[in-house]
């Protein structure tokens, strides 16, 4: 159809332009904000106990505009999901990061004052109502099943977590659910609780797209396996753990006898750091021949070639490489190919 009426054609163009802008704006609003990503990164790092990663996440969260008190609230809340030790370690790391930034002349906003005047006579009822708001489902008293079997657990859940902790409005319910989902998504064995909190998160306005983004963050910071737990629960395809360009290598290394003890100490530290800090490093397993300890063998598995190239640039590998160079008599790298691809997923499970 050709519009000959110029005013009508101009109006049509204007309407189409406005519609396009609105569509883009709506899509944009479903993206995780920098502050939301900061909370997710902090929660994942706290849950896994990865302090180096948390150090970076805290800096990025503060740079994104999160206040000190918002972060404190998130880390305090996490003790209910990750335990006191990891929550306390995270608080200590926040103190370190704030001090570092002050020395650099960065003054981060303290934020809204944390005030909890929770003097209600019936905290259980308060927490029960909060949980009803989050779940959009009636909550029986006591909770069926575990609440009847272990009433104190039900009381702690309602009176402390959903009453005392949630009584502070420094974080809103959506922020709190993102923190909880990220923490649970980072830990194996809690799929039922993760499913429940994904449902609660959606009730607070967390979108499907934001959950997909959250899964991507978990994959980067924790593992593809943990990220796939989220993907399964939100009904999107899992990402293959074993990638077509996955690298499997056996390193054959001969060590100068006089350096053997020092070499083993450096190698052990490097292998542990690589597996702990790099999601793309699946395994670095050093061994030596029983009849000749100077003959070292290392089984190395990397998610893909990109993960291997990234590994070569890490500080811990650089330290290993430069420190052990005079200790190594010979080095041979042997790239391997799997015979049974599917069996690789089961390799290490029986050691756990």
mmCIF file of C-alpha atoms in Angstrom:
data_model
loop_
_atom_site.group_PDB
_atom_site.id
_atom_site.type_symbol
_atom_site.label_atom_id
_atom_site.label_comp_id
_atom_site.label_asym_id
_atom_site.label_seq_id
_atom_site.Cartn_x
_atom_site.Cartn_y
_atom_site.Cartn_z
ATOM 1 C CA UNK A 1 0.000 0.000 0.000
ATOM 2 C CA UNK A 2 1.311 3.464 -0.941
ATOM 3 C CA UNK A 3 0.277 6.394 1.219
ATOM 4 C CA UNK A 4 -0.153 9.555 -0.881
ATOM 5 C CA UNK A 5 -1.366 11.586 2.079
ATOM 6 C CA UNK A 6 1.852 13.110 3.467
ATOM 7 C CA UNK A 7 0.508 13.959 6.962
ATOM 8 C CA UNK A 8 -0.855 10.420 7.337
ATOM 9 C CA UNK A 9 2.439 8.927 6.160
ATOM 10 C CA UNK A 10 4.392 11.112 8.603
ATOM 11 C CA UNK A 11 2.093 10.060 11.445
ATOM 12 C CA UNK A 12 2.582 6.385 10.547
ATOM 13 C CA UNK A 13 6.367 6.780 10.537
ATOM 14 C CA UNK A 14 6.215 8.549 13.916
ATOM 15 C CA UNK A 15 4.048 5.802 15.451
ATOM 16 C CA UNK A 16 6.361 3.071 14.113
ATOM 17 C CA UNK A 17 9.396 4.901 15.493
ATOM 18 C CA UNK A 18 7.842 5.253 18.947
ATOM 19 C CA UNK A 19 6.855 1.547 18.917
ATOM 20 C CA UNK A 20 10.394 0.517 18.012
ATOM 21 C CA UNK A 21 11.869 2.656 20.782
ATOM 22 C CA UNK A 22 9.390 1.183 23.280
ATOM 23 C CA UNK A 23 10.254 -2.372 22.233
ATOM 24 C CA UNK A 24 13.971 -1.669 22.657
ATOM 25 C CA UNK A 25 13.333 0.053 25.990
ATOM 26 C CA UNK A 26 11.287 -2.896 27.236
ATOM 27 C CA UNK A 27 14.041 -5.303 26.227
ATOM 28 C CA UNK A 28 16.630 -3.118 27.900
ATOM 29 C CA UNK A 29 14.736 -3.108 31.177
ATOM 30 C CA UNK A 30 15.024 -6.901 31.342
ATOM 31 C CA UNK A 31 18.820 -6.741 31.365
ATOM 32 C CA UNK A 32 20.540 -7.196 34.697
ATOM 33 C CA UNK A 33 21.856 -3.852 35.889
ATOM 34 C CA UNK A 34 25.468 -3.399 36.929
ATOM 35 C CA UNK A 35 24.375 -3.383 40.564
ATOM 36 C CA UNK A 36 22.373 -6.587 40.143
ATOM 37 C CA UNK A 37 25.331 -8.253 38.458
ATOM 38 C CA UNK A 38 27.495 -7.074 41.343
ATOM 39 C CA UNK A 39 25.220 -8.729 43.907
ATOM 40 C CA UNK A 40 25.168 -11.957 41.880
ATOM 41 C CA UNK A 41 28.949 -12.044 41.538
ATOM 42 C CA UNK A 42 29.425 -11.397 45.259
ATOM 43 C CA UNK A 43 26.925 -14.089 46.223
ATOM 44 C CA UNK A 44 28.502 -16.681 43.921
ATOM 45 C CA UNK A 45 32.019 -15.916 45.160
ATOM 46 C CA UNK A 46 30.932 -16.049 48.791
ATOM 47 C CA UNK A 47 29.105 -19.345 48.280
ATOM 48 C CA UNK A 48 32.158 -20.992 46.714
ATOM 49 C CA UNK A 49 34.617 -19.400 49.139
ATOM 50 C CA UNK A 50 36.606 -17.882 46.268
ATOM 51 C CA UNK A 51 38.136 -14.851 47.991
ATOM 52 C CA UNK A 52 40.188 -13.674 45.011
ATOM 53 C CA UNK A 53 37.068 -13.635 42.890
ATOM 54 C CA UNK A 54 35.116 -11.913 45.667
ATOM 55 C CA UNK A 55 37.815 -9.242 45.937
ATOM 56 C CA UNK A 56 37.257 -8.379 42.267
ATOM 57 C CA UNK A 57 33.461 -8.631 42.559
ATOM 58 C CA UNK A 58 33.375 -6.200 45.489
ATOM 59 C CA UNK A 59 35.393 -3.614 43.585
ATOM 60 C CA UNK A 60 33.091 -3.952 40.561
ATOM 61 C CA UNK A 61 29.967 -3.775 42.715
ATOM 62 C CA UNK A 62 31.119 -0.595 44.417
ATOM 63 C CA UNK A 63 32.116 0.851 41.040
ATOM 64 C CA UNK A 64 28.584 0.066 39.797
ATOM 65 C CA UNK A 65 27.130 2.180 42.603
ATOM 66 C CA UNK A 66 26.257 -0.338 45.290
ATOM 67 C CA UNK A 67 26.600 1.230 48.713
ATOM 68 C CA UNK A 68 28.629 -0.302 51.512
ATOM 69 C CA UNK A 69 25.457 -1.021 53.483
ATOM 70 C CA UNK A 70 23.742 -2.728 50.564
ATOM 71 C CA UNK A 71 26.723 -5.054 50.222
ATOM 72 C CA UNK A 72 26.847 -5.626 53.988
ATOM 73 C CA UNK A 73 23.186 -6.626 53.955
ATOM 74 C CA UNK A 74 23.770 -9.080 51.100
ATOM 75 C CA UNK A 75 26.754 -10.678 52.843
ATOM 76 C CA UNK A 76 24.913 -10.895 56.168
ATOM 77 C CA UNK A 77 21.915 -12.525 54.485
ATOM 78 C CA UNK A 78 24.219 -15.084 52.869
ATOM 79 C CA UNK A 79 25.158 -16.600 56.217
ATOM 80 C CA UNK A 80 21.688 -18.188 56.233
ATOM 81 C CA UNK A 81 22.535 -19.970 52.983
ATOM 82 C CA UNK A 82 26.310 -20.420 52.936
ATOM 83 C CA UNK A 83 27.074 -20.578 56.676
ATOM 84 C CA UNK A 84 28.747 -18.199 59.112
ATOM 85 C CA UNK A 85 32.394 -18.919 58.115
ATOM 86 C CA UNK A 86 31.995 -17.893 54.487
ATOM 87 C CA UNK A 87 29.778 -14.953 55.329
ATOM 88 C CA UNK A 88 32.301 -13.705 57.911
ATOM 89 C CA UNK A 89 35.172 -14.164 55.435
ATOM 90 C CA UNK A 90 33.215 -12.115 52.917
ATOM 91 C CA UNK A 91 32.620 -9.312 55.436
ATOM 92 C CA UNK A 92 36.356 -9.277 56.194
ATOM 93 C CA UNK A 93 37.075 -9.008 52.476
ATOM 94 C CA UNK A 94 34.647 -6.084 52.168
ATOM 95 C CA UNK A 95 36.516 -4.293 54.954
ATOM 96 C CA UNK A 96 39.785 -4.880 53.083
ATOM 97 C CA UNK A 97 38.370 -3.605 49.797
ATOM 98 C CA UNK A 98 36.864 -0.462 51.362
ATOM 99 C CA UNK A 99 40.244 0.316 52.976
ATOM 100 C CA UNK A 100 42.050 -0.258 49.681
ATOM 101 C CA UNK A 101 39.729 2.142 47.905
ATOM 102 C CA UNK A 102 40.098 4.791 50.619
ATOM 103 C CA UNK A 103 43.870 4.666 50.193
ATOM 104 C CA UNK A 104 43.329 5.258 46.483
ATOM 105 C CA UNK A 105 41.148 8.279 47.240
ATOM 106 C CA UNK A 106 37.840 6.547 46.474
ATOM 107 C CA UNK A 107 35.135 7.277 49.026
ATOM 108 C CA UNK A 108 32.253 4.864 48.560
ATOM 109 C CA UNK A 109 28.780 5.822 49.705
ATOM 110 C CA UNK A 110 27.804 4.340 53.045
ATOM 111 C CA UNK A 111 24.212 4.194 51.889
ATOM 112 C CA UNK A 112 20.942 3.953 53.753
ATOM 113 C CA UNK A 113 21.414 3.344 57.435
ATOM 114 C CA UNK A 114 20.826 -0.250 58.495
ATOM 115 C CA UNK A 115 18.079 -0.001 61.126
ATOM 116 C CA UNK A 116 16.219 -3.062 62.332
ATOM 117 C CA UNK A 117 13.562 -2.285 64.918
ATOM 118 C CA UNK A 118 11.876 -5.643 64.821
ATOM 119 C CA UNK A 119 9.987 -5.684 68.096
ATOM 120 C CA UNK A 120 6.845 -7.449 66.907
ATOM 121 C CA UNK A 121 5.400 -9.891 69.427
ATOM 122 C CA UNK A 122 5.010 -12.693 66.886
ATOM 123 C CA UNK A 123 8.053 -12.930 64.628
ATOM 124 C CA UNK A 124 6.942 -16.313 63.328
ATOM 125 C CA UNK A 125 3.772 -14.741 61.978
ATOM 126 C CA UNK A 126 5.782 -11.862 60.505
ATOM 127 C CA UNK A 127 8.109 -14.249 58.690
ATOM 128 C CA UNK A 128 5.216 -16.417 57.565
ATOM 129 C CA UNK A 129 3.559 -13.427 55.926
ATOM 130 C CA UNK A 130 6.795 -12.394 54.205
ATOM 131 C CA UNK A 131 7.136 -15.913 52.837
ATOM 132 C CA UNK A 132 3.534 -15.802 51.638
ATOM 133 C CA UNK A 133 4.293 -12.573 49.792
ATOM 134 C CA UNK A 134 7.389 -14.096 48.187
ATOM 135 C CA UNK A 135 5.774 -17.397 47.222
ATOM 136 C CA UNK A 136 2.278 -16.070 46.470
ATOM 137 C CA UNK A 137 1.129 -19.202 48.298
ATOM 138 C CA UNK A 138 -0.519 -19.739 51.664
ATOM 139 C CA UNK A 139 1.970 -20.894 54.299
ATOM 140 C CA UNK A 140 0.686 -23.368 56.866
ATOM 141 C CA UNK A 141 1.765 -23.216 60.500
ATOM 142 C CA UNK A 142 3.891 -25.217 61.042
ATOM 143 C CA UNK A 143 5.374 -25.840 57.611
ATOM 144 C CA UNK A 144 4.272 -29.290 56.386
ATOM 145 C CA UNK A 145 6.902 -31.991 56.577
ATOM 146 C CA UNK A 146 10.135 -30.564 57.954
ATOM 147 C CA UNK A 147 8.300 -27.981 60.091
ATOM 148 C CA UNK A 148 6.320 -30.695 61.860
ATOM 149 C CA UNK A 149 9.374 -32.934 62.232
ATOM 150 C CA UNK A 150 11.795 -30.182 63.333
ATOM 151 C CA UNK A 151 9.785 -27.214 64.683
ATOM 152 C CA UNK A 152 12.928 -25.266 65.660
ATOM 153 C CA UNK A 153 14.114 -25.294 62.058
ATOM 154 C CA UNK A 154 10.746 -23.939 60.956
ATOM 155 C CA UNK A 155 10.950 -21.261 63.659
ATOM 156 C CA UNK A 156 14.466 -20.176 62.652
ATOM 157 C CA UNK A 157 13.393 -19.963 59.023
ATOM 158 C CA UNK A 158 10.358 -17.797 59.728
ATOM 159 C CA UNK A 159 11.461 -15.796 62.785
ATOM 160 C CA UNK A 160 15.059 -15.114 61.867
ATOM 161 C CA UNK A 161 15.575 -15.319 58.097
ATOM 162 C CA UNK A 162 12.240 -14.000 56.819
ATOM 163 C CA UNK A 163 11.569 -11.766 59.840
ATOM 164 C CA UNK A 164 14.797 -10.443 61.392
ATOM 165 C CA UNK A 165 16.964 -10.406 58.270
ATOM 166 C CA UNK A 166 14.246 -9.336 55.849
ATOM 167 C CA UNK A 167 13.120 -6.606 58.276
ATOM 168 C CA UNK A 168 15.889 -4.360 56.944
ATOM 169 C CA UNK A 169 14.778 -2.501 53.829
ATOM 170 C CA UNK A 170 18.316 -1.612 52.719
ATOM 171 C CA UNK A 171 17.788 -4.321 50.089
ATOM 172 C CA UNK A 172 14.405 -4.929 48.487
ATOM 173 C CA UNK A 173 12.922 -8.389 48.054
ATOM 174 C CA UNK A 174 14.043 -8.675 44.434
ATOM 175 C CA UNK A 175 17.653 -7.886 45.337
ATOM 176 C CA UNK A 176 17.526 -10.403 48.175
ATOM 177 C CA UNK A 177 16.188 -13.127 45.895
ATOM 178 C CA UNK A 178 18.898 -12.487 43.303
ATOM 179 C CA UNK A 179 21.487 -12.865 46.067
ATOM 180 C CA UNK A 180 19.897 -16.114 47.260
ATOM 181 C CA UNK A 181 19.456 -17.586 43.772
ATOM 182 C CA UNK A 182 23.082 -16.827 42.888
ATOM 183 C CA UNK A 183 24.360 -18.451 46.081
ATOM 184 C CA UNK A 184 22.233 -21.587 45.702
ATOM 185 C CA UNK A 185 23.101 -21.823 42.002
ATOM 186 C CA UNK A 186 26.777 -21.927 42.966
ATOM 187 C CA UNK A 187 26.438 -24.857 45.383
ATOM 188 C CA UNK A 188 25.768 -28.487 44.421
ATOM 189 C CA UNK A 189 23.046 -30.472 46.132
ATOM 190 C CA UNK A 190 20.488 -27.708 46.757
ATOM 191 C CA UNK A 191 18.373 -27.945 43.598
ATOM 192 C CA UNK A 192 15.058 -28.099 45.480
ATOM 193 C CA UNK A 193 15.803 -24.870 47.359
ATOM 194 C CA UNK A 194 17.089 -23.223 44.171
ATOM 195 C CA UNK A 195 13.859 -24.122 42.381
ATOM 196 C CA UNK A 196 11.806 -22.540 45.174
ATOM 197 C CA UNK A 197 13.818 -19.310 45.142
ATOM 198 C CA UNK A 198 13.716 -19.027 41.357
ATOM 199 C CA UNK A 199 9.923 -19.086 41.733
ATOM 200 C CA UNK A 200 10.129 -16.423 44.465
ATOM 201 C CA UNK A 201 12.499 -14.357 42.339
ATOM 202 C CA UNK A 202 10.019 -14.342 39.475
ATOM 203 C CA UNK A 203 7.317 -13.228 41.904
ATOM 204 C CA UNK A 204 9.465 -10.197 42.796
ATOM 205 C CA UNK A 205 9.882 -9.272 39.117
ATOM 206 C CA UNK A 206 13.023 -11.131 38.099
ATOM 207 C CA UNK A 207 12.527 -11.971 34.425
ATOM 208 C CA UNK A 208 13.318 -15.119 32.477
ATOM 209 C CA UNK A 209 15.990 -13.226 30.545
ATOM 210 C CA UNK A 210 17.622 -12.034 33.757
ATOM 211 C CA UNK A 211 17.738 -15.619 35.018
ATOM 212 C CA UNK A 212 19.388 -16.647 31.754
ATOM 213 C CA UNK A 213 21.963 -13.906 32.329
ATOM 214 C CA UNK A 214 22.435 -15.100 35.902
ATOM 215 C CA UNK A 215 23.160 -18.601 34.589
ATOM 216 C CA UNK A 216 25.814 -17.109 32.325
ATOM 217 C CA UNK A 217 27.451 -15.373 35.282
ATOM 218 C CA UNK A 218 27.455 -18.639 37.241
ATOM 219 C CA UNK A 219 29.056 -20.408 34.280
ATOM 220 C CA UNK A 220 31.829 -17.804 34.136
ATOM 221 C CA UNK A 221 32.462 -17.636 37.875
ATOM 222 C CA UNK A 222 31.678 -21.165 39.059
ATOM 223 C CA UNK A 223 31.176 -23.865 36.429
ATOM 224 C CA UNK A 224 29.090 -24.903 33.439
ATOM 225 C CA UNK A 225 27.648 -27.747 35.518
ATOM 226 C CA UNK A 226 26.277 -25.371 38.158
ATOM 227 C CA UNK A 227 24.990 -22.958 35.512
ATOM 228 C CA UNK A 228 23.153 -25.841 33.850
ATOM 229 C CA UNK A 229 21.285 -26.445 37.107
ATOM 230 C CA UNK A 230 19.721 -23.003 36.676
ATOM 231 C CA UNK A 231 19.084 -23.579 32.974
ATOM 232 C CA UNK A 232 17.298 -26.847 33.720
ATOM 233 C CA UNK A 233 15.000 -25.159 36.237
ATOM 234 C CA UNK A 234 14.070 -22.303 33.876
ATOM 235 C CA UNK A 235 13.554 -24.660 30.920
ATOM 236 C CA UNK A 236 16.303 -23.547 28.571
ATOM 237 C CA UNK A 237 18.880 -25.803 26.896
ATOM 238 C CA UNK A 238 21.942 -26.790 28.891
ATOM 239 C CA UNK A 239 25.394 -25.836 27.652
ATOM 240 C CA UNK A 240 27.577 -28.887 26.934
ATOM 241 C CA UNK A 241 30.146 -29.383 29.681
ATOM 242 C CA UNK A 242 32.466 -31.186 27.284
ATOM 243 C CA UNK A 243 33.163 -28.860 24.375
ATOM 244 C CA UNK A 244 34.376 -29.945 20.925
ATOM 245 C CA UNK A 245 37.747 -28.251 21.440
ATOM 246 C CA UNK A 246 38.271 -29.460 24.996
ATOM 247 C CA UNK A 247 41.964 -30.015 25.666
ATOM 248 C CA UNK A 248 43.332 -33.113 27.395
ATOM 249 C CA UNK A 249 47.080 -33.237 27.824
ATOM 250 C CA UNK A 250 49.704 -35.299 29.606
ATOM 251 C CA UNK A 251 52.858 -33.419 30.536
ATOM 252 C CA UNK A 252 55.984 -35.523 30.966
ATOM 253 C CA UNK A 253 58.555 -33.612 33.005
ATOM 254 C CA UNK A 254 61.992 -34.622 34.265
ATOM 255 C CA UNK A 255 63.205 -32.614 37.269
ATOM 256 C CA UNK A 256 66.750 -31.950 38.420
ATOM 257 C CA UNK A 257 67.091 -34.113 41.589
ATOM 258 C CA UNK A 258 68.404 -31.287 43.767
ATOM 259 C CA UNK A 259 65.271 -29.189 43.006
ATOM 260 C CA UNK A 260 62.683 -31.943 43.464
ATOM 261 C CA UNK A 261 61.235 -30.815 46.799
ATOM 262 C CA UNK A 262 61.033 -27.151 45.785
ATOM 263 C CA UNK A 263 59.504 -28.054 42.409
ATOM 264 C CA UNK A 264 56.802 -30.227 43.959
ATOM 265 C CA UNK A 265 55.802 -27.440 46.365
ATOM 266 C CA UNK A 266 55.475 -24.880 43.565
ATOM 267 C CA UNK A 267 53.602 -27.308 41.304
ATOM 268 C CA UNK A 268 51.178 -28.272 44.053
ATOM 269 C CA UNK A 269 50.363 -24.606 44.727
ATOM 270 C CA UNK A 270 49.914 -23.824 41.032
ATOM 271 C CA UNK A 271 47.658 -26.823 40.373
ATOM 272 C CA UNK A 272 45.408 -25.999 43.335
ATOM 273 C CA UNK A 273 45.114 -22.330 42.348
ATOM 274 C CA UNK A 274 44.325 -23.184 38.727
ATOM 275 C CA UNK A 275 41.443 -25.508 39.576
ATOM 276 C CA UNK A 276 40.077 -23.233 42.316
ATOM 277 C CA UNK A 277 40.271 -19.923 40.458
ATOM 278 C CA UNK A 278 39.728 -20.814 36.802
ATOM 279 C CA UNK A 279 36.333 -22.195 35.760
ATOM 280 C CA UNK A 280 37.874 -23.350 32.464
ATOM 281 C CA UNK A 281 40.453 -25.544 34.191
ATOM 282 C CA UNK A 282 38.712 -28.861 34.798
ATOM 283 C CA UNK A 283 41.705 -30.708 36.235
ATOM 284 C CA UNK A 284 45.430 -30.396 36.806
ATOM 285 C CA UNK A 285 46.531 -33.590 38.510
ATOM 286 C CA UNK A 286 50.283 -33.977 39.161
ATOM 287 C CA UNK A 287 51.904 -37.379 39.821
ATOM 288 C CA UNK A 288 55.394 -38.895 39.846
ATOM 289 C CA UNK A 289 56.783 -42.333 39.104
ATOM 290 C CA UNK A 290 57.235 -44.464 42.227
ATOM 291 C CA UNK A 291 60.621 -45.784 41.127
ATOM 292 C CA UNK A 292 61.859 -42.342 40.091
ATOM 293 C CA UNK A 293 60.227 -39.280 41.748
ATOM 294 C CA UNK A 294 62.063 -36.934 39.396
ATOM 295 C CA UNK A 295 59.803 -38.203 36.591
ATOM 296 C CA UNK A 296 56.674 -36.092 36.961
ATOM 297 C CA UNK A 297 53.468 -36.571 34.989
ATOM 298 C CA UNK A 298 50.578 -34.107 34.933
ATOM 299 C CA UNK A 299 47.090 -34.821 33.601
ATOM 300 C CA UNK A 300 45.667 -31.503 32.397
ATOM 301 C CA UNK A 301 42.072 -30.974 31.235
ATOM 302 C CA UNK A 302 40.819 -27.618 29.967
ATOM 303 C CA UNK A 303 37.234 -26.807 28.942
ATOM 304 C CA UNK A 304 38.454 -25.467 25.603
ATOM 305 C CA UNK A 305 41.439 -23.896 23.920
ATOM 306 C CA UNK A 306 40.373 -20.435 25.052
ATOM 307 C CA UNK A 307 40.459 -21.627 28.680
ATOM 308 C CA UNK A 308 43.962 -22.983 28.131
ATOM 309 C CA UNK A 309 45.209 -19.746 26.594
ATOM 310 C CA UNK A 310 43.663 -17.812 29.495
ATOM 311 C CA UNK A 311 45.371 -20.173 31.954
ATOM 312 C CA UNK A 312 48.775 -19.374 30.468
ATOM 313 C CA UNK A 313 48.281 -15.695 31.322
ATOM 314 C CA UNK A 314 47.342 -16.156 34.996
ATOM 315 C CA UNK A 315 49.707 -14.934 37.729
ATOM 316 C CA UNK A 316 49.923 -18.381 39.337
ATOM 317 C CA UNK A 317 50.977 -20.051 36.091
ATOM 318 C CA UNK A 318 53.473 -17.282 35.317
ATOM 319 C CA UNK A 319 54.969 -17.769 38.785
ATOM 320 C CA UNK A 320 55.170 -21.532 38.250
ATOM 321 C CA UNK A 321 56.765 -21.155 34.832
ATOM 322 C CA UNK A 322 59.436 -18.639 35.820
ATOM 323 C CA UNK A 323 60.212 -20.226 39.190
ATOM 324 C CA UNK A 324 60.644 -23.772 37.926
ATOM 325 C CA UNK A 325 62.448 -23.061 34.651
ATOM 326 C CA UNK A 326 65.954 -23.891 36.016
ATOM 327 C CA UNK A 327 64.563 -26.970 37.798
ATOM 328 C CA UNK A 328 63.295 -28.723 34.681
ATOM 329 C CA UNK A 329 65.630 -31.095 32.862
ATOM 330 C CA UNK A 330 63.178 -31.953 30.060
ATOM 331 C CA UNK A 331 59.550 -31.338 29.127
ATOM 332 C CA UNK A 332 57.258 -33.162 26.710
ATOM 333 C CA UNK A 333 53.629 -32.192 26.105
ATOM 334 C CA UNK A 334 51.380 -34.949 24.739
ATOM 335 C CA UNK A 335 47.896 -33.975 23.559
ATOM 336 C CA UNK A 336 45.311 -36.736 24.016
ATOM 337 C CA UNK A 337 41.889 -37.594 22.573
ATOM 338 C CA UNK A 338 39.156 -39.335 24.573
ATOM 339 C CA UNK A 339 37.906 -42.799 23.658
ATOM 340 C CA UNK A 340 34.594 -42.572 25.535
ATOM 341 C CA UNK A 341 33.464 -38.942 25.640
ATOM 342 C CA UNK A 342 30.434 -39.536 27.862
ATOM 343 C CA UNK A 343 32.467 -41.421 30.466
ATOM 344 C CA UNK A 344 34.500 -38.286 31.177
ATOM 345 C CA UNK A 345 31.575 -36.814 33.119
ATOM 346 C CA UNK A 346 31.877 -39.618 35.667
ATOM 347 C CA UNK A 347 35.659 -39.580 36.076
ATOM 348 C CA UNK A 348 36.003 -37.806 39.384
ATOM 349 C CA UNK A 349 32.597 -38.418 41.007
ATOM 350 C CA UNK A 350 33.665 -41.485 42.994
ATOM 351 C CA UNK A 351 36.415 -39.513 44.725
ATOM 352 C CA UNK A 352 33.901 -37.158 46.313
#
